[in-house]
Each structure stands twice: as structure tokens, then as C-alpha cells.
């Protein structure tokens, strides 16, 4: 079974580009355009990876807050898409290309 | 030390006898603010509240007092160097214990020997206060600069953030080539779309900085706002379509002329429309209308989108006002557009306002620009036109009402190539609308139109425009009877099909512009 990824990104064209890149990399991908959307998805499914473009500061991001309170074990699946590298979570620094994206994900 | 204070209070430390009070009285008599202090601790305690200068007698500063004073002075902020006036020459004071060298070059000190002439004391005090005022000036300037630097840092951070999303999309999409190295249309379009978005961002940014630096010059000319409004709509339409948003424009029948830079006005309207589309969810509406009120042209853009909260309305035209908003982020935007709009509108001597009934209740933006004055409408081109009625003047306005698409297209192309402005219509009903709104010099009307026929078109046009438009009937029948019928119906002339360009040029020559003050088309 293909590894599943939830992409949480509000910038439409970027979200669709990531989704296509993931599909080509043989990942099963679902998209969320907003925090609320993402939380709805997370309530229904578990994912092998959660690609999240977070609000700043991260501690105030609704998706992170939801996970911390309801699915703390899922926090380790989070990969942040941000402007700068971080030490607390695996990060993809925007803009990133296909190879970088796939390198951060668990194997398909 | 109070950062916005510009205290000119002089504190005097002369604890022996009534010296302090005496000096205070003398200084106060000249209008200077003055107060005595009992001891060095009191003096040091009052320094943080803001002080203009200090007057001290040397006997008030034995070593421990001096040390205490020095310690307090060390704690001043970098801009501050309270001036000291030290009165020396006390008969009982031991010269050996004088220790002003401790101050070194770190402090503004004036030594005044006693007995002190009041003139000298006052002069020293005024000089000290003048130096203090300059320090306050520096403090305030530094604080403004710091604020500007912080603003710029915030700006750069937002800029960096806003560039990364479009670039991210472009990078990924550009790597989606197939095995043959080809990129499919959808990805190519994404790259183009995001590249254009980045271009607009960069252009808006540059414009904003040029406006701020006073480097934008307007190339003003008499312009019909209707044309610019339509051009702006064309630019914004694709994005509106993608979001299923209906854009409506009520084009007024009369020209709305302003003396303005058409490129900049288009930038103004496009930015407002883009903003409206950005903040309106799927299926919403954006309506634009133009009108003339009180000598000004008003451009109104109304949307039924997310609206603006009352507390945010006042700052809506500030840079970054929108960057905090989730929807703004989703579409990508730094809130530059509205800041630029305000600047450009103001350069034109106009005003722009935003209003909203609140969150979820849509918003309305109104730009007001001064109308072109009547005298300005008659341009040098008009004078040239009047002189050359023998030859066909370029730039005549023509409407073609013809249901045969090929005929219509061909004629339109040929006439445009000759420099005429051509609009067309494919049936009688549309024909009447177009003639009434365009008010052309000449309209060619096919008599055999579907719906209402050419004769009815002529009647309706005459009803509303009188003889201001030259109406030419075109039909396949060339008998005198046909010509008579046409003239009776209100036409000025009748020609047989196929109407060619030469016929039309002849007609234009025969019928020079009726209305000498007709507005030139820009």
C-alpha cells in the first residue's frame, strides 16, 4: 500500500504542485487548504506523513494544537514547510524541489 | 530617563547656606526653570525623571558624593550627557581634594569660578540647555530611524515569505517533465501564472518605493475612464473565472473624462478589482460602476465577500494591512496593492475610501478623481480636424451592424487598419445598444437583420440621437425605391452590398464630423 501524505498548504498553486509531485512519487496524497480542513482530515484518517505550512508562531498553529491535544503520537509525522530550517521538527525550506521533497518523506 | 521628555529643569546642589535658593531665584528671574536639591542622593534620585542641566558647588562633591554622581551618570542612555556646571573657588575647599579629572572626557562640564557673576552663570546655564536640546533632537531622530529600520525588517520578512510560495510552485511544476522531457500544458500554465504574479509583486513593490521617493512622474492625458475600466476588467477576469466569481460592469453611455495617466489609473483599478476578487469566496460577485458627481469621477467597486472588520478599516490602505489575514495568504499578497492605490490616487489629486458593514458583509471601495475641465476637452487634434475635412481624418468612430460574421469581421479589420475605431453588432437589438452607447461618427446598418430590422434600428437611433450619427443602410437591392425607403426611415445614405472600404471612406469624406466638440478617443 502506498504511503499516505496529508498536504496542508493554503497557497493554491503550491498545494497542487506538491500534490502532483507526491502522486508522481507514488504517494497517496490528500490536500487541505486550511487548518479547519486539515483537522477534519486528521479526525478521519491517519497519515504516514503530514506536510504542514504552519502559522507563526508554531505554538499557535491550529493543526499543531489539535495534534498536541488529541493525537500527540501523530506529531512525529509532521514535516514543516517554512521559510527557515528548524531544530524541533523536520523542515522543508520553501522553495523546495522535487528531490528535496521526496527525500524527507518515509519511503513510498 | 523619560524618552519623550525634553526637560529644561536645572537642579542646583549647593547645600551650604542659602546659595542654592539664591541661585535659583536669579536663574528663575531670567525665565529658566530651577530647583534646589538637598544632597547628592536626592539629585541622583531625580535624574531619571528628566533633567536639563545640573549646577553643583565643588564642596558638595567630596569623593564619596563624586563617586555616587559618577555612578548615576554612567547609567545614562547613549544619547544623554547631562551638562554639569561646577562652581569652584570656595575659599575653604582644599585644592588637593579636587577630583574633577574623574570625569575625564565623559561629561559636558563647565567650571565657573566664584565669586560668580550672575551674567556668567546665566550664560553657562543657557549654553548647557542648548546642548541638552540637541541631545533630545538626536534621541528623537534615532528613535524614528529605529522604527523605520524595524518596519523595513518586517517588510523584508513578509516579502521573503510571499516570494517563497510562488517560487515553490514554479520550482516543483518546472520539474514535472515527462519521460521525453516535455512539460504538460497545465504545469506550463501554472508556471506562467505564478511568474506573472511575481512580476506584479515586484512591479508593485518598485512602484511603491518610487512613489515614496517621489520618483514617479505621471504622464497625464485626457482619458475616458470607461476604456480603462474595461481594460482592468480584462486583466482581472481570468482570476475571477477561476474562483467562479461574477464580475459586472455597468458601462455608462457617456464618456467620463479625466486628466490622468492611463497606465497608472489602470493600475489603480486593477489593484482594487484584484483585491475584491481575492477577498470574495467562490460564487461571489464583484460589481464596478462609474459615475460623475460634483465635478469628480467616481469609480465604485463593490463585492459580497468577506468584508472588513470595523477595527481594521482605518488601516486598510497601510502596507501589510492584509498580510495577517488567512485568505490574503491563500491567494498570495502582501497588502502592497492598496498602499500603492492610495499613493497613486493621491498623486492624481483624488481620494480613495473603503467601507464595509462588517465581517462577512462585503466591502466597497470608491476612488474619486477630478473630472477633466471642459476647456481641456477641445485638444489641438480637434483644430487639425476642422481644417482637413477634405481628406478623411484618421480615427473616426464607426459601428457595423451586420449579421454575417465574415462580412462583419473583414470590414472591421480593414477599417481598423486604416486607423478607425470600430465596434460591431450582430443583430438589430445589439446594434441599437452599441450605436447609442458608442455614439459613432457613422454606422453601417444591414437592412436585412434578424430580430428588429435595419429600418427599426434607424428609427430608434434617430429617436435618441437625432441626426448626430451618420446612418448608412446597406442592402442587396440597389433600386431607387430602396434608396427612398432608406432615406424615409431616417438613413443618410444607402449603398449596395458588398460594402467595401472605399465606399465607407467616400462616405466619411462626404459627412465630416457633425459635432465639432466631439471628445477625441484615447
XYZ file of C-alpha atoms in Angstrom:
630
model
C 0.000 0.000 0.000
C 1.287 3.415 -0.873
C 2.375 5.657 1.956
C -0.192 8.376 2.635
C 0.530 12.065 2.984
C -1.663 14.970 4.062
C -0.626 18.285 2.495
C -1.761 21.333 4.449
C -1.000 24.480 2.420
C -3.207 27.486 1.780
C -1.390 28.795 -1.298
C -3.382 27.062 -4.027
C -0.832 26.622 -6.816
C 1.819 25.405 -4.428
C -0.541 22.914 -2.877
C -1.470 21.460 -6.238
C 2.178 21.298 -7.350
C 3.117 19.410 -4.194
C 0.194 17.042 -4.655
C 1.267 16.269 -8.222
C 4.869 15.736 -7.158
C 3.719 13.324 -4.463
C 1.476 11.413 -6.843
C 4.381 11.003 -9.224
C 6.454 9.764 -6.327
C 3.764 7.106 -5.758
C 2.351 8.550 -2.591
C -1.336 8.604 -1.795
C -1.954 12.271 -1.217
C -4.788 14.256 0.331
C -4.985 18.025 0.357
C -6.201 20.542 2.881
C -6.423 24.241 2.085
C -6.940 25.433 5.638
C -6.433 24.411 9.249
C -10.080 23.505 9.643
C -9.929 21.379 6.514
C -6.778 19.683 7.808
C -8.280 18.934 11.194
C -11.318 17.372 9.521
C -8.998 15.094 7.564
C -6.992 14.204 10.646
C -10.110 13.212 12.521
C -10.947 10.696 9.802
C -7.568 9.255 8.834
C -4.081 8.602 9.942
C -1.264 9.502 7.604
C 2.306 8.365 7.219
C 3.384 11.976 6.894
C 1.789 15.390 7.469
C 3.255 18.186 5.355
C 2.265 21.393 7.075
C 2.732 25.051 6.173
C 2.221 26.426 9.656
C 1.007 29.698 11.071
C 3.587 31.581 13.096
C 4.450 31.092 15.863
C 4.179 27.328 15.528
C 2.799 27.013 19.022
C -0.282 28.910 17.868
C -0.863 26.876 14.740
C -4.337 25.284 14.966
C -3.259 21.986 13.400
C -0.332 21.603 15.786
C -2.574 22.470 18.710
C -5.110 19.890 17.596
C -2.473 17.177 17.303
C -0.900 18.039 20.629
C -4.214 17.736 22.374
C -5.818 14.848 20.522
C -3.231 12.829 18.616
C 0.133 13.522 20.212
C 1.628 10.379 18.684
C 0.964 11.836 15.252
C 3.190 14.822 15.949
C 6.197 12.782 14.863
C 4.641 12.524 11.402
C 4.763 16.300 10.932
C 7.135 17.835 8.394
C 7.019 21.631 8.370
C 7.214 23.710 5.185
C 8.677 27.005 6.293
C 10.976 29.888 5.472
C 13.837 28.700 7.664
C 15.241 25.410 8.905
C 14.268 24.370 12.407
C 15.567 22.002 15.013
C 12.331 20.923 16.637
C 10.714 19.362 13.574
C 11.908 18.096 10.201
C 11.640 21.010 7.795
C 11.380 21.646 4.093
C 12.557 25.178 3.400
C 10.481 26.864 0.678
C 11.045 26.903 -2.207
C 11.980 23.246 -2.429
C 12.253 20.994 -5.454
C 11.035 17.517 -6.121
C 14.131 15.687 -4.898
C 14.212 17.543 -1.593
C 10.526 16.914 -1.051
C 10.778 13.171 -1.607
C 13.921 12.872 0.471
C 12.074 13.994 3.611
C 9.225 11.523 3.273
C 9.009 7.963 4.549
C 9.514 5.521 1.708
C 6.525 5.080 -0.575
C 15.001 58.739 31.615
C 11.674 59.577 30.111
C 12.062 59.112 26.406
C 9.725 61.743 25.149
C 10.628 64.322 27.713
C 12.548 67.484 26.827
C 13.134 68.703 30.335
C 14.909 72.004 30.805
C 14.883 71.800 34.589
C 18.105 72.925 36.246
C 18.885 71.202 39.533
C 21.170 73.014 41.922
C 23.244 71.267 44.547
C 24.759 73.874 46.879
C 23.925 72.602 50.319
C 25.707 75.213 52.353
C 23.721 78.191 53.416
C 21.204 79.707 51.095
C 23.379 79.609 47.968
C 21.095 77.204 46.170
C 17.975 79.239 46.781
C 19.718 82.437 45.812
C 20.968 80.987 42.549
C 17.540 79.568 41.830
C 15.954 82.929 42.254
C 18.467 84.573 39.971
C 18.072 81.987 37.235
C 14.294 81.917 37.584
C 14.207 85.657 37.118
C 15.520 85.142 33.616
C 12.859 82.563 32.849
C 14.907 79.447 33.475
C 13.367 76.538 35.382
C 15.243 75.839 38.565
C 15.078 73.777 41.777
C 17.463 73.234 44.687
C 18.494 69.759 45.893
C 19.411 68.899 49.482
C 22.090 66.349 48.820
C 23.679 64.253 46.120
C 21.337 61.324 46.750
C 18.337 63.489 46.096
C 19.960 64.808 42.944
C 20.791 61.342 41.650
C 17.298 60.172 42.526
C 15.770 62.894 40.366
C 17.975 62.391 37.304
C 15.925 59.527 35.769
C 12.830 61.711 35.740
C 14.391 64.059 33.245
C 16.720 66.974 33.841
C 18.079 69.784 31.667
C 21.319 70.587 33.487
C 22.997 70.394 36.907
C 24.656 73.156 38.862
C 26.913 71.946 41.702
C 29.356 73.574 44.078
C 32.672 71.770 44.372
C 32.308 71.474 48.142
C 29.139 69.469 47.578
C 31.240 66.800 45.836
C 33.723 65.148 48.197
C 34.959 61.774 46.974
C 32.004 59.620 48.024
C 29.482 62.098 46.594
C 31.501 62.335 43.408
C 31.577 58.536 43.115
C 27.824 58.381 43.597
C 27.241 61.037 40.962
C 29.580 59.332 38.503
C 27.854 56.032 39.014
C 24.494 57.604 38.216
C 25.823 59.416 35.183
C 27.228 56.132 33.804
C 23.717 54.786 33.600
C 22.519 57.411 31.144
C 21.308 56.150 27.770
C 23.727 56.654 24.900
C 22.144 59.850 23.629
C 22.265 61.517 27.036
C 25.070 63.607 28.566
C 23.584 65.886 31.238
C 25.628 69.106 31.280
C 27.264 69.981 34.601
C 28.148 73.455 35.796
C 30.575 73.202 38.684
C 31.197 76.252 40.825
C 34.801 76.308 42.004
C 36.934 78.601 44.169
C 35.353 78.078 47.539
C 37.719 79.631 49.981
C 37.544 76.719 52.441
C 37.932 73.932 49.912
C 41.237 72.095 49.787
C 42.655 72.180 46.280
C 44.203 68.745 46.696
C 40.853 67.092 47.042
C 39.634 68.414 43.749
C 38.867 65.450 41.630
C 37.103 66.574 38.506
C 39.624 64.626 36.484
C 37.493 61.616 37.316
C 35.031 62.829 34.831
C 37.683 62.748 32.156
C 36.208 63.459 28.760
C 32.979 61.680 29.501
C 30.900 64.611 30.548
C 29.992 68.110 29.498
C 31.447 70.239 32.324
C 31.803 73.959 32.664
C 33.892 75.203 35.567
C 32.834 78.597 36.871
C 34.966 80.319 39.466
C 33.466 82.177 42.409
C 32.541 84.793 43.160
C 30.343 84.146 40.143
C 28.894 86.981 38.175
C 25.249 86.354 37.521
C 25.817 87.059 33.836
C 28.334 84.224 33.672
C 26.067 81.781 35.475
C 23.140 82.555 33.198
C 25.274 82.266 30.090
C 26.659 78.927 31.251
C 23.136 77.680 32.054
C 21.761 78.699 28.669
C 24.660 77.107 26.894
C 24.145 73.906 28.858
C 20.442 73.808 27.992
C 21.176 74.370 24.326
C 23.482 71.362 24.324
C 20.766 69.378 26.101
C 18.183 70.260 23.451
C 20.464 68.922 20.744
C 20.703 65.687 22.688
C 16.929 65.418 22.753
C 16.867 66.013 18.978
C 19.298 63.176 18.474
C 17.300 60.909 20.727
C 14.107 61.533 18.757
C 15.788 61.142 15.388
C 17.400 57.866 16.430
C 14.082 56.559 17.596
C 12.434 57.410 14.270
C 15.224 55.735 12.357
C 14.994 52.652 14.520
C 11.283 52.466 13.857
C 11.910 52.760 10.119
C 14.504 50.024 10.254
C 12.122 47.768 12.119
C 9.456 48.488 9.548
C 11.852 47.624 6.769
C 12.864 44.401 8.504
C 9.241 43.404 8.897
C 8.667 44.295 5.259
C 11.591 42.163 4.093
C 10.423 39.252 6.204
C 6.946 39.420 4.686
C 8.437 39.866 1.229
C 10.616 36.807 1.645
C 7.643 34.860 2.848
C 5.436 35.942 -0.035
C 8.023 35.153 -2.673
C 8.604 31.629 -1.425
C 5.159 30.281 -2.229
C 5.064 31.291 -5.901
C 8.678 30.201 -6.312
C 7.921 26.891 -4.651
C 5.081 26.246 -7.067
C 7.222 27.232 -10.069
C 10.132 25.065 -8.987
C 8.043 21.937 -8.490
C 5.994 22.459 -11.625
C 9.097 23.007 -13.755
C 10.406 19.611 -12.679
C 7.306 17.774 -13.848
C 8.609 16.905 -17.271
C 7.595 13.541 -18.718
C 9.996 10.863 -19.993
C 10.511 12.790 -23.201
C 11.394 15.891 -21.260
C 8.150 17.681 -22.097
C 6.049 19.712 -19.735
C 2.292 19.391 -19.965
C 0.029 22.394 -20.509
C -1.342 22.550 -17.007
C 2.099 22.848 -15.468
C 3.238 25.329 -18.066
C 0.199 27.440 -17.248
C 0.914 27.270 -13.548
C 4.443 28.481 -14.164
C 3.188 31.325 -16.294
C 0.515 32.284 -13.812
C 2.885 32.331 -10.863
C 5.557 34.130 -12.832
C 3.060 36.844 -13.630
C 2.065 37.005 -10.013
C 5.690 37.505 -9.013
C 6.082 40.124 -11.692
C 3.098 42.040 -10.378
C 4.506 41.795 -6.873
C 7.878 43.104 -7.945
C 6.328 45.882 -10.027
C 4.053 46.951 -7.215
C 6.995 46.945 -4.828
C 9.155 49.014 -7.111
C 6.333 51.420 -7.773
C 5.684 51.777 -4.101
C 9.294 52.609 -3.389
C 9.432 55.014 -6.333
C 6.291 56.795 -5.184
C 7.743 57.047 -1.707
C 10.950 58.508 -3.158
C 8.973 60.964 -5.261
C 10.265 59.408 -8.477
C 7.039 58.637 -10.280
C 6.008 61.168 -12.892
C 2.519 60.999 -14.227
C 2.048 61.131 -17.982
C -1.301 62.790 -17.946
C -3.687 62.985 -20.849
C -7.425 63.336 -21.322
C -8.685 59.801 -20.810
C -12.066 58.132 -20.913
C -12.369 56.169 -17.672
C -14.688 53.671 -19.336
C -11.868 52.382 -21.530
C -9.539 51.979 -18.597
C -12.191 50.283 -16.512
C -12.760 47.751 -19.273
C -9.069 47.113 -19.678
C -8.746 46.479 -15.952
C -11.610 44.020 -16.059
C -9.907 42.127 -18.861
C -6.811 41.788 -16.708
C -8.650 40.532 -13.648
C -11.202 38.329 -15.402
C -9.162 35.121 -15.607
C -8.620 35.062 -11.857
C -12.298 35.814 -11.216
C -13.300 32.985 -13.530
C -11.034 30.568 -11.708
C -12.855 31.398 -8.496
C -16.268 31.352 -10.138
C -16.755 34.999 -9.277
C -19.090 37.093 -11.416
C -17.661 40.472 -12.393
C -20.149 43.037 -13.595
C -19.511 46.460 -15.036
C -22.249 48.931 -15.800
C -20.657 50.892 -18.628
C -22.159 54.373 -18.640
C -23.372 55.712 -22.007
C -21.472 58.965 -21.733
C -17.713 59.287 -21.683
C -16.205 60.048 -18.293
C -13.135 62.132 -18.967
C -10.297 62.702 -16.538
C -6.913 64.296 -16.908
C -4.860 61.358 -15.748
C -2.101 58.905 -16.515
C -3.991 55.994 -18.131
C -1.369 53.422 -17.156
C -1.482 54.467 -13.510
C -5.259 54.681 -13.403
C -5.414 51.185 -14.827
C -3.033 50.107 -12.077
C -5.342 51.689 -9.513
C -8.478 49.998 -10.802
C -6.768 46.646 -11.390
C -5.412 46.600 -7.859
C -8.832 47.347 -6.387
C -10.521 44.717 -8.533
C -7.845 42.148 -7.729
C -8.315 42.884 -4.062
C -12.083 42.471 -4.350
C -11.689 39.152 -6.139
C -9.130 37.982 -3.614
C -11.430 38.547 -0.680
C -14.576 37.125 -2.221
C -15.223 33.400 -1.918
C -16.340 31.052 -4.697
C -19.514 32.072 -6.447
C -19.428 35.651 -5.234
C -19.841 38.924 -7.106
C -17.754 41.975 -7.829
C -19.537 44.972 -9.339
C -17.948 48.075 -10.753
C -19.678 51.278 -11.703
C -18.607 54.717 -12.853
C -20.349 57.995 -12.282
C -19.795 61.689 -12.250
C -20.692 63.596 -9.078
C -19.835 67.145 -8.078
C -17.147 67.625 -10.664
C -15.431 64.364 -9.839
C -15.438 60.966 -11.471
C -16.224 58.171 -9.024
C -15.158 54.576 -9.582
C -17.044 52.228 -7.305
C -16.136 48.588 -6.718
C -18.455 46.560 -4.541
C -18.057 42.919 -3.555
C -20.103 40.466 -1.494
C -17.008 38.905 0.030
C -15.553 38.633 3.494
C -15.864 42.309 4.337
C -13.647 44.357 6.634
C -13.904 44.412 10.414
C -14.586 47.855 11.864
C -11.279 47.965 13.733
C -9.322 47.225 10.572
C -10.929 49.726 8.216
C -8.813 52.698 9.165
C -5.585 50.882 8.447
C -6.709 49.087 5.313
C -4.527 51.163 2.985
C -1.420 50.684 5.102
C 1.337 48.400 3.874
C 0.784 44.810 5.068
C -2.668 45.506 6.397
C -3.763 42.282 4.752
C -0.796 40.026 5.272
C -2.181 38.781 8.560
C -5.408 37.582 7.048
C -5.730 33.900 6.116
C -7.493 34.476 2.832
C -4.910 37.045 1.828
C -2.208 34.439 2.418
C -4.018 31.809 0.386
C -4.084 33.986 -2.691
C -0.649 35.386 -2.014
C -0.354 39.047 -1.298
C 1.500 41.409 0.892
C -1.055 44.133 1.093
C 1.035 46.276 -1.250
C -1.736 46.795 -3.747
C -3.892 49.070 -1.609
C -0.937 51.074 -0.320
C 0.051 51.678 -3.917
C -3.522 52.601 -4.833
C -3.627 55.243 -2.152
C -0.350 56.758 -3.286
C -1.254 56.810 -6.968
C -4.714 58.245 -6.316
C -3.228 60.952 -4.192
C -0.708 61.833 -6.927
C -3.701 62.461 -9.186
C -5.298 64.755 -6.656
C -8.009 62.220 -5.890
C -9.282 60.270 -2.895
C -9.987 56.630 -2.156
C -12.221 55.235 0.558
C -13.118 51.808 1.809
C -16.289 50.894 3.626
C -17.865 47.708 4.897
C -20.804 46.679 7.032
C -18.501 44.276 8.810
C -17.113 40.766 8.613
C -18.959 38.625 6.107
C -20.834 41.578 4.705
C -18.760 42.541 1.691
C -16.944 45.797 1.045
C -16.988 48.800 -1.201
C -14.077 50.879 -2.474
C -14.619 54.271 -4.074
C -11.938 56.174 -5.967
C -12.670 59.787 -6.817
C -10.686 61.677 -9.424
C -11.171 65.215 -10.661
C -13.002 65.369 -13.979
C -11.241 66.924 -16.960
C -12.355 70.523 -17.267
C -14.453 71.428 -20.297
C -11.700 73.584 -21.819
C -9.299 70.678 -21.791
C -11.534 68.523 -23.953
C -11.005 70.500 -27.100
C -7.482 69.382 -27.859
C -5.154 70.531 -30.625
C -6.224 67.462 -32.575
C -9.704 68.889 -32.918
C -8.382 72.066 -34.520
C -6.462 69.981 -37.047
C -9.593 68.006 -37.822
C -11.608 71.044 -38.623
C -9.019 72.187 -41.143
C -8.817 68.938 -43.041
C -12.389 67.983 -43.812
C -11.430 67.446 -47.437
C -9.398 64.370 -46.587
C -10.655 61.680 -44.316
C -9.352 62.402 -40.838
C -7.944 59.356 -39.110
C -9.582 57.972 -36.016
C -13.260 58.200 -36.931
C -15.686 56.114 -34.954
C -17.640 53.549 -36.857
C -20.195 50.928 -35.910
C -21.001 47.965 -38.156
C -24.340 46.269 -37.686
C -24.190 43.107 -39.769
C -25.311 39.570 -39.074
C -22.913 37.851 -41.469
C -19.841 37.164 -39.387
C -17.353 37.043 -42.234
C -18.522 40.308 -43.722
C -18.539 41.944 -40.350
C -15.069 40.718 -39.360
C -13.448 41.613 -42.644
C -14.853 45.121 -42.718
C -13.906 45.723 -39.126
C -10.328 44.591 -39.697
C -9.895 46.730 -42.794
C -11.307 49.818 -41.157
C -9.186 49.385 -38.065
C -6.098 49.063 -40.185
C -6.915 52.431 -41.605
C -6.914 53.846 -38.126
C -10.618 53.989 -37.409
C -12.190 52.891 -34.181
C -14.685 50.182 -34.949
C -17.340 48.446 -32.886
C -19.819 45.977 -34.224
C -23.096 44.219 -33.528
C -24.651 41.146 -34.995
C -28.337 41.945 -34.853
C -30.735 44.840 -34.620
C -31.194 44.898 -30.875
C -27.455 44.821 -30.184
C -26.979 47.311 -32.983
C -29.176 49.905 -31.313
C -27.401 49.383 -27.976
C -23.963 49.745 -29.463
C -24.803 52.845 -31.502
C -26.448 54.536 -28.546
C -23.528 53.805 -26.247
C -20.688 54.426 -28.718
C -22.193 57.476 -30.437
C -20.044 56.857 -33.517
C -19.474 59.219 -36.424
C -21.021 56.724 -38.779
C -22.933 53.459 -38.513
C -23.373 50.928 -41.282
C -26.592 49.032 -40.912
C -27.560 45.977 -42.882
C -31.244 46.291 -43.715
C -31.934 42.551 -43.564
C -31.089 41.907 -39.922
C -32.636 39.210 -37.745
C -34.779 40.409 -34.874
C -35.534 44.065 -35.428
C -34.507 45.067 -38.947
C -32.326 47.902 -40.177
C -35.252 50.299 -40.610
C -36.248 49.938 -36.990
C -32.654 50.382 -35.920
C -32.592 53.690 -37.801
C -35.809 54.859 -36.224
C -34.669 54.049 -32.714
C -31.309 55.704 -33.228
C -32.898 58.878 -34.578
C -35.265 58.921 -31.658
C -32.422 59.058 -29.179
C -29.561 60.699 -31.009
C -31.253 62.809 -33.607
C -29.010 63.401 -36.573
C -25.788 63.226 -34.630
C -24.851 59.892 -36.194
C -24.481 59.326 -39.910
C -26.577 56.240 -40.713
C -25.847 54.306 -43.832
C -28.120 51.499 -44.984
C -26.629 48.518 -46.710
C -28.739 46.105 -48.718
C -28.588 43.774 -51.671
C -31.130 45.818 -53.587
C -29.976 48.911 -55.468
C -33.175 50.283 -56.926
C -34.150 53.927 -56.419
C -37.172 52.707 -54.465
C -34.871 51.053 -51.922
C -32.859 54.185 -51.513
C -36.042 56.222 -50.967
C -37.304 53.843 -48.307
C -33.996 54.044 -46.531
C -33.959 57.829 -46.502
C -37.526 57.904 -45.262
C -36.641 55.616 -42.417
C -34.002 58.091 -41.307
C -30.849 56.926 -43.068
C -28.474 59.466 -44.572
C -27.428 57.230 -47.408
C -27.921 53.834 -48.933
C -25.277 51.635 -50.527
C -25.424 48.201 -52.056
C -23.716 45.092 -50.908
C -20.963 44.304 -50.676
C -19.964 47.457 -48.798
C -16.299 47.973 -49.190
C -13.784 50.184 -47.519
C -13.650 52.646 -50.384
C -17.391 53.223 -50.127
C -17.036 53.946 -46.490
C -14.109 56.319 -46.934
C -16.132 58.206 -49.525
C -18.999 58.456 -47.090
C -16.725 59.657 -44.321
C -15.438 62.344 -46.633
C -18.918 63.385 -47.556
C -20.055 63.518 -43.959
C -17.454 65.289 -41.864
C -17.744 65.096 -38.071
C -21.029 66.733 -37.108
C -20.234 67.618 -33.558
C -17.174 69.846 -33.534
C -16.553 69.343 -29.840
C -16.738 65.587 -30.011
C -14.387 64.025 -27.495
C -11.269 62.507 -29.013
C -10.913 58.848 -28.428
C -7.829 57.989 -26.478
